PDB file of C-alpha atoms in Angstrom:
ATOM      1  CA  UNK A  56     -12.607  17.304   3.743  1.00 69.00           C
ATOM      2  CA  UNK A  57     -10.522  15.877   5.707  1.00 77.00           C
ATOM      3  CA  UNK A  58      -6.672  17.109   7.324  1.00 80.00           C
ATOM      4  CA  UNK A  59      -3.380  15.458   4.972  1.00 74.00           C
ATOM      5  CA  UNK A  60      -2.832  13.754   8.547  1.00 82.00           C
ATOM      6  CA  UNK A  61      -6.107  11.983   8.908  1.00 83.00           C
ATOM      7  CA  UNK A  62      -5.854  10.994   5.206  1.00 81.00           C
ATOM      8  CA  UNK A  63      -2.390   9.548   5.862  1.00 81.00           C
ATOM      9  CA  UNK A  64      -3.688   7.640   9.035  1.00 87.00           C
ATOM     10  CA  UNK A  65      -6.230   6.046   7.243  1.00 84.00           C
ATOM     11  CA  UNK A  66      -3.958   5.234   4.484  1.00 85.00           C
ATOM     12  CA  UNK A  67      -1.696   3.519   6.912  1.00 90.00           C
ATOM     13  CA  UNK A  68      -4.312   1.799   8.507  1.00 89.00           C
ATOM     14  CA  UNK A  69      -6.000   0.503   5.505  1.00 85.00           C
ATOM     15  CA  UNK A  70      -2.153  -0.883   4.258  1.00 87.00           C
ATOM     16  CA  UNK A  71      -2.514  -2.638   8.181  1.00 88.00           C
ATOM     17  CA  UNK A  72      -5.870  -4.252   7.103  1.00 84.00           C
ATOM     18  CA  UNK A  73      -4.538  -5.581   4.084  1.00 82.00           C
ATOM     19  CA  UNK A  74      -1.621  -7.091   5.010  1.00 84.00           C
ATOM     20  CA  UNK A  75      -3.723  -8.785   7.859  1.00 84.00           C
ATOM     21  CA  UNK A  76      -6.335 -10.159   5.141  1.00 79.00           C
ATOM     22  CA  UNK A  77      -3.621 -11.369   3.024  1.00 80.00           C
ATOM     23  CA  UNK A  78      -1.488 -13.148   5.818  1.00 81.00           C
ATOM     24  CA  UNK A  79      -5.062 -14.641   7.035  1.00 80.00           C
ATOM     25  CA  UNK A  80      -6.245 -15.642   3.429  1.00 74.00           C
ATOM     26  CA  UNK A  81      -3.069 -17.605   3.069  1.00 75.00           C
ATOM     27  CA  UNK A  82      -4.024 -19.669   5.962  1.00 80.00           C
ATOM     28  CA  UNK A  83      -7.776 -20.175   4.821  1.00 75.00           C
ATOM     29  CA  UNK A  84      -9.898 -22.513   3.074  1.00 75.00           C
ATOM     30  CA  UNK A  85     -10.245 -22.009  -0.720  1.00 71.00           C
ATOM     31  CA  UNK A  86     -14.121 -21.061  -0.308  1.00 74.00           C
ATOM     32  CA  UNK A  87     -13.174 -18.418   2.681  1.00 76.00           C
ATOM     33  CA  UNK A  88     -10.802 -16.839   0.492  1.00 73.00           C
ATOM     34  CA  UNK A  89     -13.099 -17.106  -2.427  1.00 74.00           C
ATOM     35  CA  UNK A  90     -15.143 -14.936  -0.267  1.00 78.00           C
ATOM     36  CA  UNK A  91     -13.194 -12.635   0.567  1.00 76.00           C
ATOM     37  CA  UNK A  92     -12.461 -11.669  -2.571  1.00 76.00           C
ATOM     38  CA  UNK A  93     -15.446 -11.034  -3.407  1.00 79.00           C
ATOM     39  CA  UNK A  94     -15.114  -8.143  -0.324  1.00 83.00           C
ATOM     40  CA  UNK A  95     -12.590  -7.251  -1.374  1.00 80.00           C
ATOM     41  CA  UNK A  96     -14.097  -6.904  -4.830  1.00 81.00           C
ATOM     42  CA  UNK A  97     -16.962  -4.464  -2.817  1.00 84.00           C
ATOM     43  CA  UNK A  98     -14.415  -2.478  -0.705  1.00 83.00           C
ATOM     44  CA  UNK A  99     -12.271  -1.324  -3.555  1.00 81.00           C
ATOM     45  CA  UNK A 100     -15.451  -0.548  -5.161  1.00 82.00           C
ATOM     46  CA  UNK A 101     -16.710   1.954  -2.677  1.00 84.00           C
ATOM     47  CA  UNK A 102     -12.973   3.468  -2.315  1.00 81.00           C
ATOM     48  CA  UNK A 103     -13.297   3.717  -6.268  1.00 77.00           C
ATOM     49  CA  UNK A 104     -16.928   5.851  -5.667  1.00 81.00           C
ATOM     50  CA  UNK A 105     -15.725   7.835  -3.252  1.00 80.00           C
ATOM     51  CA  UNK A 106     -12.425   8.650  -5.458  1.00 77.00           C
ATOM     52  CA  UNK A 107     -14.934   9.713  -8.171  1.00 75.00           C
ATOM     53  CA  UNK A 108     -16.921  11.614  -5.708  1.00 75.00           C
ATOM     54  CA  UNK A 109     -14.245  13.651  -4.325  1.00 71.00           C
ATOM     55  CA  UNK A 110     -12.518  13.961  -7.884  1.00 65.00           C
ATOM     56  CA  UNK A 111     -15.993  15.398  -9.319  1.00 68.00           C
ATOM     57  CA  UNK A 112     -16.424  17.927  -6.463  1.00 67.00           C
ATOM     58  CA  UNK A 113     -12.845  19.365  -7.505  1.00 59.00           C
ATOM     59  CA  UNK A 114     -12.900  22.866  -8.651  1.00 57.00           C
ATOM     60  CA  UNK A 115     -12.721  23.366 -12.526  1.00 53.00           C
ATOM     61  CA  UNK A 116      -9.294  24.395 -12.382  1.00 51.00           C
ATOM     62  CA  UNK A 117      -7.920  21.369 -10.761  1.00 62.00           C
ATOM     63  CA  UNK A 118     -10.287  19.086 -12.811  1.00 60.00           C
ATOM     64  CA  UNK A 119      -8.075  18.857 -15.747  1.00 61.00           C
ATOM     65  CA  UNK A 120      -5.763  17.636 -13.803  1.00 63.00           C
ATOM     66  CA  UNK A 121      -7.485  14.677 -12.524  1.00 63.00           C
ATOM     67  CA  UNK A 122      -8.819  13.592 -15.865  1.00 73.00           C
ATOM     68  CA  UNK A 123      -6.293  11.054 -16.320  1.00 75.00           C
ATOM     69  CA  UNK A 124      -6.694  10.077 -13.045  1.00 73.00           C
ATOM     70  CA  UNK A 125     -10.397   9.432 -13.872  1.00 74.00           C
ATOM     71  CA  UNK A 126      -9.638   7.368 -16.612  1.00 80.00           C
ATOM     72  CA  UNK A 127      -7.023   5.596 -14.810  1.00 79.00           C
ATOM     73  CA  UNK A 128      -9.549   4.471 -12.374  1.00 77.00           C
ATOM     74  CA  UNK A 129     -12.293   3.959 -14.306  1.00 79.00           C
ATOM     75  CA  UNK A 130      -9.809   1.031 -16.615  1.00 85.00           C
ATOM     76  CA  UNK A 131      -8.740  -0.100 -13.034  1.00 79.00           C
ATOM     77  CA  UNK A 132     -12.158  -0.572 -12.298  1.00 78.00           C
ATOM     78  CA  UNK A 133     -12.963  -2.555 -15.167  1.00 83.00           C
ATOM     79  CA  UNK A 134      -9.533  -4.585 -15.354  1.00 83.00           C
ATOM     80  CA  UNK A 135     -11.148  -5.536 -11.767  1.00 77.00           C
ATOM     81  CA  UNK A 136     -14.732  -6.593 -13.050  1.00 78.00           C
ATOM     82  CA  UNK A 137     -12.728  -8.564 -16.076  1.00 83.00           C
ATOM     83  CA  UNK A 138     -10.747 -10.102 -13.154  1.00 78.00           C
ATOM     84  CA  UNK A 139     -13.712 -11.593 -11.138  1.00 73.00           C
ATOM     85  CA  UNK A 140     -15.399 -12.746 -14.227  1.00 74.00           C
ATOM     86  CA  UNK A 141     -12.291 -14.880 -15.412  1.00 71.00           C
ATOM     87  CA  UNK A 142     -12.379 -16.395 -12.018  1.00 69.00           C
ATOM     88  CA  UNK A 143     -15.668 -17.589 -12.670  1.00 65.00           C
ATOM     89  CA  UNK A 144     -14.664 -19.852 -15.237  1.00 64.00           C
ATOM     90  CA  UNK A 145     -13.437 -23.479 -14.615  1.00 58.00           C
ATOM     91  CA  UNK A 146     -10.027 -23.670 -15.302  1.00 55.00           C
ATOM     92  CA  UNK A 147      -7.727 -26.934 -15.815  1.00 69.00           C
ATOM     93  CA  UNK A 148      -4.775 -27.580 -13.333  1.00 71.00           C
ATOM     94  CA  UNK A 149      -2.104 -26.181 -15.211  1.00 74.00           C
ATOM     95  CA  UNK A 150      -4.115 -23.157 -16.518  1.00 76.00           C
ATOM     96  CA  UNK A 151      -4.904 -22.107 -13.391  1.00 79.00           C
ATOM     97  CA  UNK A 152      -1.441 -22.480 -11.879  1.00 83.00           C
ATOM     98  CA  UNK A 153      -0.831 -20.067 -15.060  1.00 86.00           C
ATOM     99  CA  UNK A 154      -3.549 -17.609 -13.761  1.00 83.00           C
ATOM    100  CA  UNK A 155      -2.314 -17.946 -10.330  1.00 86.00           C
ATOM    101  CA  UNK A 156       1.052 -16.737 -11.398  1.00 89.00           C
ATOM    102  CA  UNK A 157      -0.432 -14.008 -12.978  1.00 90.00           C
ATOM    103  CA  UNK A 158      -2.547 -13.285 -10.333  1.00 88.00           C
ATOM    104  CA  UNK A 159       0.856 -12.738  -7.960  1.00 87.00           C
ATOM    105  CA  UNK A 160       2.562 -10.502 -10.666  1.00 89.00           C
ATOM    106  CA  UNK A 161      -0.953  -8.413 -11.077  1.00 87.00           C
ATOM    107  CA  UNK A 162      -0.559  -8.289  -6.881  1.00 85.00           C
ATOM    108  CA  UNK A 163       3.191  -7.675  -6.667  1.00 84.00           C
ATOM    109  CA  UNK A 164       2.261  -4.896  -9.530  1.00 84.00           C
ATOM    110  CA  UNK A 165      -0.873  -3.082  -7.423  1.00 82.00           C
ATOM    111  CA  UNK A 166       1.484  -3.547  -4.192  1.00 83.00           C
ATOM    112  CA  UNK A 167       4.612  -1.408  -6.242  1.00 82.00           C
ATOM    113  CA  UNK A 168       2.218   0.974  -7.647  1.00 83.00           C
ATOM    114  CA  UNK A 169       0.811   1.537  -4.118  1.00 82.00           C
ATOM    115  CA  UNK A 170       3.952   2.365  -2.863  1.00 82.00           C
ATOM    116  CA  UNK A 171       4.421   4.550  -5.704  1.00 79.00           C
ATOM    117  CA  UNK A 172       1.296   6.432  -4.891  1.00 83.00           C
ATOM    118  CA  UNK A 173       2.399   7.114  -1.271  1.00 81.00           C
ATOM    119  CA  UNK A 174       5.067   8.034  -2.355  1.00 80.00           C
ATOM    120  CA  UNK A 175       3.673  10.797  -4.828  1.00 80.00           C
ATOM    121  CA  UNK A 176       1.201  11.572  -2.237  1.00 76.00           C
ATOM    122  CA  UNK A 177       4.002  12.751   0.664  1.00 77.00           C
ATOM    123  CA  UNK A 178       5.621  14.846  -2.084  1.00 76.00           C
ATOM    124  CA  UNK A 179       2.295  16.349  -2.168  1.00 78.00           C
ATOM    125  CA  UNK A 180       1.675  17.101   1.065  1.00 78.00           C
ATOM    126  CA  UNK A 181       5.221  17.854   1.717  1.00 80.00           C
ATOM    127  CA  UNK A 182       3.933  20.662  -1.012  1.00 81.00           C
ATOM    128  CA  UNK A 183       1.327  21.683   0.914  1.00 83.00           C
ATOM    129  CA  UNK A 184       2.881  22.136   3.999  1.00 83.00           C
ATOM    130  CA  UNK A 185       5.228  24.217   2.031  1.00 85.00           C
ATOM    131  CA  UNK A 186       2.621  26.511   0.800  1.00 86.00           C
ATOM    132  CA  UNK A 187       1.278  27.309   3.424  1.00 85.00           C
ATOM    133  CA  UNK A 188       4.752  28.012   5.271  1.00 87.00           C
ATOM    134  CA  UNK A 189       5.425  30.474   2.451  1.00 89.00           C
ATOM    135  CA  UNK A 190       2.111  31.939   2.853  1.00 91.00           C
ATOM    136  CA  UNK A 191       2.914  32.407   6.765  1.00 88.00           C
ATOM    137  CA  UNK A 192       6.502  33.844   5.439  1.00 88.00           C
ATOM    138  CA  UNK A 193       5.075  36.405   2.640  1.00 92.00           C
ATOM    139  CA  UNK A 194       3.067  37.601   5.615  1.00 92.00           C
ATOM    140  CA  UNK A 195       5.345  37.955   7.925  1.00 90.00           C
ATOM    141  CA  UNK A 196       7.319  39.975   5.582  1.00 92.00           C
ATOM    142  CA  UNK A 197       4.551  42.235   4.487  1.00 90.00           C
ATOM    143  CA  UNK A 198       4.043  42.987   8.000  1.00 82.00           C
TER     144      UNK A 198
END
């Protein structure tokens, strides 16, 4: 597994990525940004596995937990699949001016909730590190 500070790198430079793809997709071709939703799509599919991987390695104490977590991901996961399959369908001008506006609050939404997340995740390692300062204290004092 790897340290709270490599997991926070790559979080960071994952955020980097996206905001690069999105400030590049802006300035692309419908078809280019067609496809790169589509790897987009296959990214966050993988990060989803891998999620699922981890979460099912847990120990059985920490499982219960993550349930909701699990299910939580497992909807996101299929709100995305529902997502790509509407986009499939031909849509009239002002129905897809409609979508696209939902499309930007659904964005807006993932981009608060991501914030959110990093936000829950430094109290957690904030945790951590506290832990394992007590630990060092308790020993310390047993000494």
């Amino acid at each position: 597994m790897k340290s709270l500070s490599e997991q926070l790198a790559n979080l960071s430079v994952r955020a980097k990525n996206t905001e690069d793809v999105v400030a590049a997709a802006q300035k692309q071709a419908h078809d280019k940004v067609v496809a790169s939703v589509a790897q987009a799509q296959a990214t966050a599919e993988q990060a989803v596995q891998k999620v699922n991987q981890n979460l099912q390695s847990a120990s059985d104490t920490a499982s219960v937990r993550w349930n909701g977590l699990k299910a939580k991901i497992a909807a996101d996961m299929n709100d995305l699949k529902s997502k790509v399959d509407q986009r499939k369908h031909d849509l009239s001008v002002k129905r897809a001016a409609n979508y696209s506006q939902l499309l930007d609050e659904d964005a807006s939404f993932a981009v608060d909730y991501a914030i959110a997340s990093i936000e829950q995740a430094k109290v957690a390692v904030l945790d951590a590190i506290a832990g394992h300062l007590e630990v060092e204290k308790a020993k310390r004092a047993a000494a």
